[in-house]
PDB file of C-alpha atoms in Angstrom:
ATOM      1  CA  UNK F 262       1.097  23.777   0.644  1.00  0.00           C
ATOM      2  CA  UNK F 263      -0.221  20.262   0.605  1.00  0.00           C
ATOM      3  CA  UNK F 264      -1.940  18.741   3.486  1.00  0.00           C
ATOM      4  CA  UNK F 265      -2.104  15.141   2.444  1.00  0.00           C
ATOM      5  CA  UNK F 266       0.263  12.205   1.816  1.00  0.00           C
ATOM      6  CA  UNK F 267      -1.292   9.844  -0.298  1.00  0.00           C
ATOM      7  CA  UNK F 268       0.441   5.999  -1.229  1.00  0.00           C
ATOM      8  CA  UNK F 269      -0.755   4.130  -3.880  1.00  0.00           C
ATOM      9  CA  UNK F 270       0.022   0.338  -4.160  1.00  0.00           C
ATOM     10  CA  UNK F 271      -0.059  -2.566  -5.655  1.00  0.00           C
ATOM     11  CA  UNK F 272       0.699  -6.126  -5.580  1.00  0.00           C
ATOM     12  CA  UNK F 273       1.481  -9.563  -7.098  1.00  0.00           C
ATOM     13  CA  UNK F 274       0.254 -12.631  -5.419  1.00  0.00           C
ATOM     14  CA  UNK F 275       3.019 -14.822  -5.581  1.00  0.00           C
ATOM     15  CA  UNK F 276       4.609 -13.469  -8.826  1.00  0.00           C
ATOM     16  CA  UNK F 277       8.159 -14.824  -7.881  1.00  0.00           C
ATOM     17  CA  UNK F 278       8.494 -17.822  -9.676  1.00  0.00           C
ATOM     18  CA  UNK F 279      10.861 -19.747  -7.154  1.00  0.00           C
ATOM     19  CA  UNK F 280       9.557 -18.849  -3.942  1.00  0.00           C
ATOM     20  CA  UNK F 281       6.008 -17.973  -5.298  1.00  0.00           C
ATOM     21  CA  UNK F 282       6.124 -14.757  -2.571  1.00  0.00           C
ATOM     22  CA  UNK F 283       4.788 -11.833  -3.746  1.00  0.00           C
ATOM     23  CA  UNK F 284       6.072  -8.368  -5.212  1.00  0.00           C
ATOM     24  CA  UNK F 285       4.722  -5.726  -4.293  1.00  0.00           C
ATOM     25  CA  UNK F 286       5.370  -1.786  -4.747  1.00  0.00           C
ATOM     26  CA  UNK F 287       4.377   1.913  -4.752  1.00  0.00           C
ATOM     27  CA  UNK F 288       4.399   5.240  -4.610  1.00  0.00           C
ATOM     28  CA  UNK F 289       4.384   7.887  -2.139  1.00  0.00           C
ATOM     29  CA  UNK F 290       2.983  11.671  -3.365  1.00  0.00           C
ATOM     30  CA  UNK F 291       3.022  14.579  -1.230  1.00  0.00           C
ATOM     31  CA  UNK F 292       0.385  16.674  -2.643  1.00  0.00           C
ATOM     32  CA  UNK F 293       1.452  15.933  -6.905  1.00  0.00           C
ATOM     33  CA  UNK F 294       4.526  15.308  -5.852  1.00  0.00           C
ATOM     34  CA  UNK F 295       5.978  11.915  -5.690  1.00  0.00           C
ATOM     35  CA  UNK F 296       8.507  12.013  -2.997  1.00  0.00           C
ATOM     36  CA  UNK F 297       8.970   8.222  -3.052  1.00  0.00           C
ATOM     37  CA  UNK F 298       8.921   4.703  -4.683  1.00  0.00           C
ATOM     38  CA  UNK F 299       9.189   1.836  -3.723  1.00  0.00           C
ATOM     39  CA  UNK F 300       9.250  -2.207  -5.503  1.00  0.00           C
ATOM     40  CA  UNK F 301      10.662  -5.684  -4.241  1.00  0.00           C
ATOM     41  CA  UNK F 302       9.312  -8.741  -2.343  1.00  0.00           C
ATOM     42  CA  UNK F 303       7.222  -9.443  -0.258  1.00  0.00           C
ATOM     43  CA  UNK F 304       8.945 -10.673   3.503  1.00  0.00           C
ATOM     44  CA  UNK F 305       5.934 -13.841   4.019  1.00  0.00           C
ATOM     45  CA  UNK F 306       3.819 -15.592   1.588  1.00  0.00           C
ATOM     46  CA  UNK F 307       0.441 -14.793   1.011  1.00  0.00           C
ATOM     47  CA  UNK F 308      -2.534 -17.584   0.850  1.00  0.00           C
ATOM     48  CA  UNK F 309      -4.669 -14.976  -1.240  1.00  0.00           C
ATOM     49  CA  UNK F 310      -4.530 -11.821  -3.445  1.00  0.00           C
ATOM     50  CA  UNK F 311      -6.809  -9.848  -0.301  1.00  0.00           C
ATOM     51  CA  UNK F 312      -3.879 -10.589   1.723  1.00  0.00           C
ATOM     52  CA  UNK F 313      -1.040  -9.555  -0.299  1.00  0.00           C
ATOM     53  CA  UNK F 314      -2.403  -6.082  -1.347  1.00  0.00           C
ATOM     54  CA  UNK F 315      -3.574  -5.507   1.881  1.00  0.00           C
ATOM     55  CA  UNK F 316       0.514  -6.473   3.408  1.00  0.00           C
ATOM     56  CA  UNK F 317       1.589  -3.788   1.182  1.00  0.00           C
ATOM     57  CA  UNK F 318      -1.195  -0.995   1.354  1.00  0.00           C
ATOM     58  CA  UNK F 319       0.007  -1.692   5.097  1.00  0.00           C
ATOM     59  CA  UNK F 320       3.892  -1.198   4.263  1.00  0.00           C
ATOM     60  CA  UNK F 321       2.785   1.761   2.265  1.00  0.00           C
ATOM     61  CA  UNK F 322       0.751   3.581   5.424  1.00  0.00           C
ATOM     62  CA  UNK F 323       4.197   2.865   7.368  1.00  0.00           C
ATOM     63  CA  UNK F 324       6.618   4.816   4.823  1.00  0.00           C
ATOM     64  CA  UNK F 325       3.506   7.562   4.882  1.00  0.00           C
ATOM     65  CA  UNK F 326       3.107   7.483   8.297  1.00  0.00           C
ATOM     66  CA  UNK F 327       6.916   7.944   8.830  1.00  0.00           C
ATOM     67  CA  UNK F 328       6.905  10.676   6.619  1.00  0.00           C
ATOM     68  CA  UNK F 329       3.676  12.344   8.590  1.00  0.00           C
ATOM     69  CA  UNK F 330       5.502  12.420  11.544  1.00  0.00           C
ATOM     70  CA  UNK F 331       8.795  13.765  10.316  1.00  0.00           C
ATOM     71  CA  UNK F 332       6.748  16.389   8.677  1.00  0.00           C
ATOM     72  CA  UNK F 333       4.832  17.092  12.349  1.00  0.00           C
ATOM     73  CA  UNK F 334       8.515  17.621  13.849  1.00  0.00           C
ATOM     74  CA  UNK F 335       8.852  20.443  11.503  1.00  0.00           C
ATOM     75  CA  UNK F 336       5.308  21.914  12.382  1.00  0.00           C
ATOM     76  CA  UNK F 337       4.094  20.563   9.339  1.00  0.00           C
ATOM     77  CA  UNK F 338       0.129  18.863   9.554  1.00  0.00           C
ATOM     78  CA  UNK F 339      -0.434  16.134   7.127  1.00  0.00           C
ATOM     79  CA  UNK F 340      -3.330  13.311   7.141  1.00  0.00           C
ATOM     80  CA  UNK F 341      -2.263   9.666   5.303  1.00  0.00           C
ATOM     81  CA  UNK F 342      -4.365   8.404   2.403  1.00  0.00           C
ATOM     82  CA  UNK F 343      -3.456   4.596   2.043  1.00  0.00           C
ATOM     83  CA  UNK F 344      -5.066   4.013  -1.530  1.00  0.00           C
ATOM     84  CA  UNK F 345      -4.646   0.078  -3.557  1.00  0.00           C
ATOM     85  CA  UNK F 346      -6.725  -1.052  -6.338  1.00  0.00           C
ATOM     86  CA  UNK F 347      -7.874  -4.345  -4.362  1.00  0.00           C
ATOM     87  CA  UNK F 348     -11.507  -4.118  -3.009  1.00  0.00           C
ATOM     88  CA  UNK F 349     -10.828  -6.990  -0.392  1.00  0.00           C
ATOM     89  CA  UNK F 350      -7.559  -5.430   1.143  1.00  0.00           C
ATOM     90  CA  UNK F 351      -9.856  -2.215   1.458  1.00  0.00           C
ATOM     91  CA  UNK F 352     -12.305  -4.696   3.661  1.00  0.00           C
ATOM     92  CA  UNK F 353      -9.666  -6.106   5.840  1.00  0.00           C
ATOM     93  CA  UNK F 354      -8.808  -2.357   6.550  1.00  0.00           C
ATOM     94  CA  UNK F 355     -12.471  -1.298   7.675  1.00  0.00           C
ATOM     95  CA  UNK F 356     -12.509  -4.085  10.383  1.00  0.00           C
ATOM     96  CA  UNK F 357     -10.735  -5.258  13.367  1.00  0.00           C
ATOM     97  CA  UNK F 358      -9.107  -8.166  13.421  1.00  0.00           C
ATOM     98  CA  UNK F 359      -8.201 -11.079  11.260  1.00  0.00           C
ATOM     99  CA  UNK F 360     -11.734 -12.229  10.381  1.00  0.00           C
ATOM    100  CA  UNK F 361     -11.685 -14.731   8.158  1.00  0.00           C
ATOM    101  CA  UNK F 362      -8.308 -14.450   7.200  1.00  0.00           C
ATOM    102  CA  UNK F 363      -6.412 -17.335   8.385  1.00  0.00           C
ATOM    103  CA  UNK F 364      -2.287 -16.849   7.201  1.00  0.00           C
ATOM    104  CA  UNK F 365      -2.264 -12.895   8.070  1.00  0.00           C
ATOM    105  CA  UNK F 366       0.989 -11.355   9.723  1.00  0.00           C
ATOM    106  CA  UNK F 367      -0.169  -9.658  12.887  1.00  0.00           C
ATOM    107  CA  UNK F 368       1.939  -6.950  12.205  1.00  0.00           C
ATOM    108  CA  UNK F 369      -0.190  -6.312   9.567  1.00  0.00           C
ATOM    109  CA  UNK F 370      -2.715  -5.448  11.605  1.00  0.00           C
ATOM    110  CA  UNK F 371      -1.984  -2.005  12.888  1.00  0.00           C
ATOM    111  CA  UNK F 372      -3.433  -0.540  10.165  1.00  0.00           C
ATOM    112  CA  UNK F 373      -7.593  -1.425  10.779  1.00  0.00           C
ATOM    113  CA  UNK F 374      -6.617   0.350  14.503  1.00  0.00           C
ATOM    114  CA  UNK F 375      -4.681   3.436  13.099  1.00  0.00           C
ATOM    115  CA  UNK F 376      -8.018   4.006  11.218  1.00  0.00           C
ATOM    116  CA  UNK F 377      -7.783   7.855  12.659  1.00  0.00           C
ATOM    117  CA  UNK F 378      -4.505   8.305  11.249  1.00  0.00           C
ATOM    118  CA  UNK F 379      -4.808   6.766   7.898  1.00  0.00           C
ATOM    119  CA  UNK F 380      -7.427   6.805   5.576  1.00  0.00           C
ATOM    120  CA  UNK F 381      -7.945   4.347   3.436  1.00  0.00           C
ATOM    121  CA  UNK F 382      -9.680   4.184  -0.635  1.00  0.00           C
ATOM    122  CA  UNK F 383      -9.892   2.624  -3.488  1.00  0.00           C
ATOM    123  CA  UNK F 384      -8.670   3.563  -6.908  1.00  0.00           C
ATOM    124  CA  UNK F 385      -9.488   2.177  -9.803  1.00  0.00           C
ATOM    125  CA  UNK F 386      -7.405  -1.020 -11.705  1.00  0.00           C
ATOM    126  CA  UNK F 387      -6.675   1.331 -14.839  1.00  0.00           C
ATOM    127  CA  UNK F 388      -5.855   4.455 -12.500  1.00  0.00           C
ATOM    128  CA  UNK F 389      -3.487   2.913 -10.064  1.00  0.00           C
ATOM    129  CA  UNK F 390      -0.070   4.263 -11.190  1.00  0.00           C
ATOM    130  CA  UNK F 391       1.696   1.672  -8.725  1.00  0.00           C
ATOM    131  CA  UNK F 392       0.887  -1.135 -10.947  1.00  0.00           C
ATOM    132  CA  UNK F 393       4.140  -0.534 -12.918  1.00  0.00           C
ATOM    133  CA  UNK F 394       6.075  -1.393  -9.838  1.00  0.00           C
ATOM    134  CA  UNK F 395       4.295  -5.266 -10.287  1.00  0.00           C
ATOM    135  CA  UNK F 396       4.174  -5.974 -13.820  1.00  0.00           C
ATOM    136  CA  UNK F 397       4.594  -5.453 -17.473  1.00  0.00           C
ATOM    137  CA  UNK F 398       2.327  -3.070 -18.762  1.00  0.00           C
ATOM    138  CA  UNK F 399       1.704  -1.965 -22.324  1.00  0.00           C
ATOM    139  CA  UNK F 400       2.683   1.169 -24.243  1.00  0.00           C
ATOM    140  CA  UNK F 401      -0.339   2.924 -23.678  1.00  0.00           C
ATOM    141  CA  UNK F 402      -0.500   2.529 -19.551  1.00  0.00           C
ATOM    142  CA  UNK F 403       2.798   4.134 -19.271  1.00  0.00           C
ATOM    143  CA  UNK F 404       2.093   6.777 -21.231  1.00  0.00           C
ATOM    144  CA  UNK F 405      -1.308   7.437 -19.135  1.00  0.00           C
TER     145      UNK F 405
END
């Protein structure tokens, strides 16, 4: 039985060519098993890539966190691994508050506090399965 959820994401700072918002996607996986996906816009524009991955590696711990405590009302323990491929949306998580960051949603911000529920990491560009959801990709990383 597997005791982790783990959501890989990924975004596009302002990809959309007519509102320049950004798309952003992923992928839930309970243990190997991907139990959900997920691709479309993002609700607010972004001033910066940090921002954008770290608005959807924060939609991502919300579908995993959902799922965590569905799973808990069936007496079913599982921890949340929040994982992106962006190395400044993994610093935003590891502190509280906006910082820096000027154009951040505050509802974005549950995440840095819900540090004991949901873990956070970084996976590697080439590795990060989510970037599909984002953008064309050749031959070879679909087939990886």
């Amino acid at each position: 039985m597997p005791t982790e959820i783990t959501i890989v994401t990924d975004s596009d700072w302002a990809g959309e060519e007519v509102t320049r918002r950004s798309r952003g996607g992923g992928f839930e996986y309970e243990g190997k098993a991907c139990i959900d996906s997920w691709a479309g816009l993002q609700a607010s524009r972004a001033r910066s890539n940090g921002e954008t991955e770290y608005a959807e590696m924060t939609n991502g711990a919300t579908r995993g966190t959902f799922t965590k405590n569905f799973l808990k009302e069936m007496q079913i323990e599982m921890m949340v691994t929040a994982a992106g491929d962006s190395t400044a949306a993994i610093g935003i998580c590891s502190r509280l508050g906006a910082g820096r960051i000027r154009h951040l949603d505050a509802r974005c911000l549950w995440l840095q506090a819900a540090s004991k529920e949901v873990r956070t990491k970084e996976v590697p560009t080439s590795e990060n399965v989510a970037d599909l959801m984002t953008k064309a990709l050749g031959p070879t990383r679909h087939h990886n």
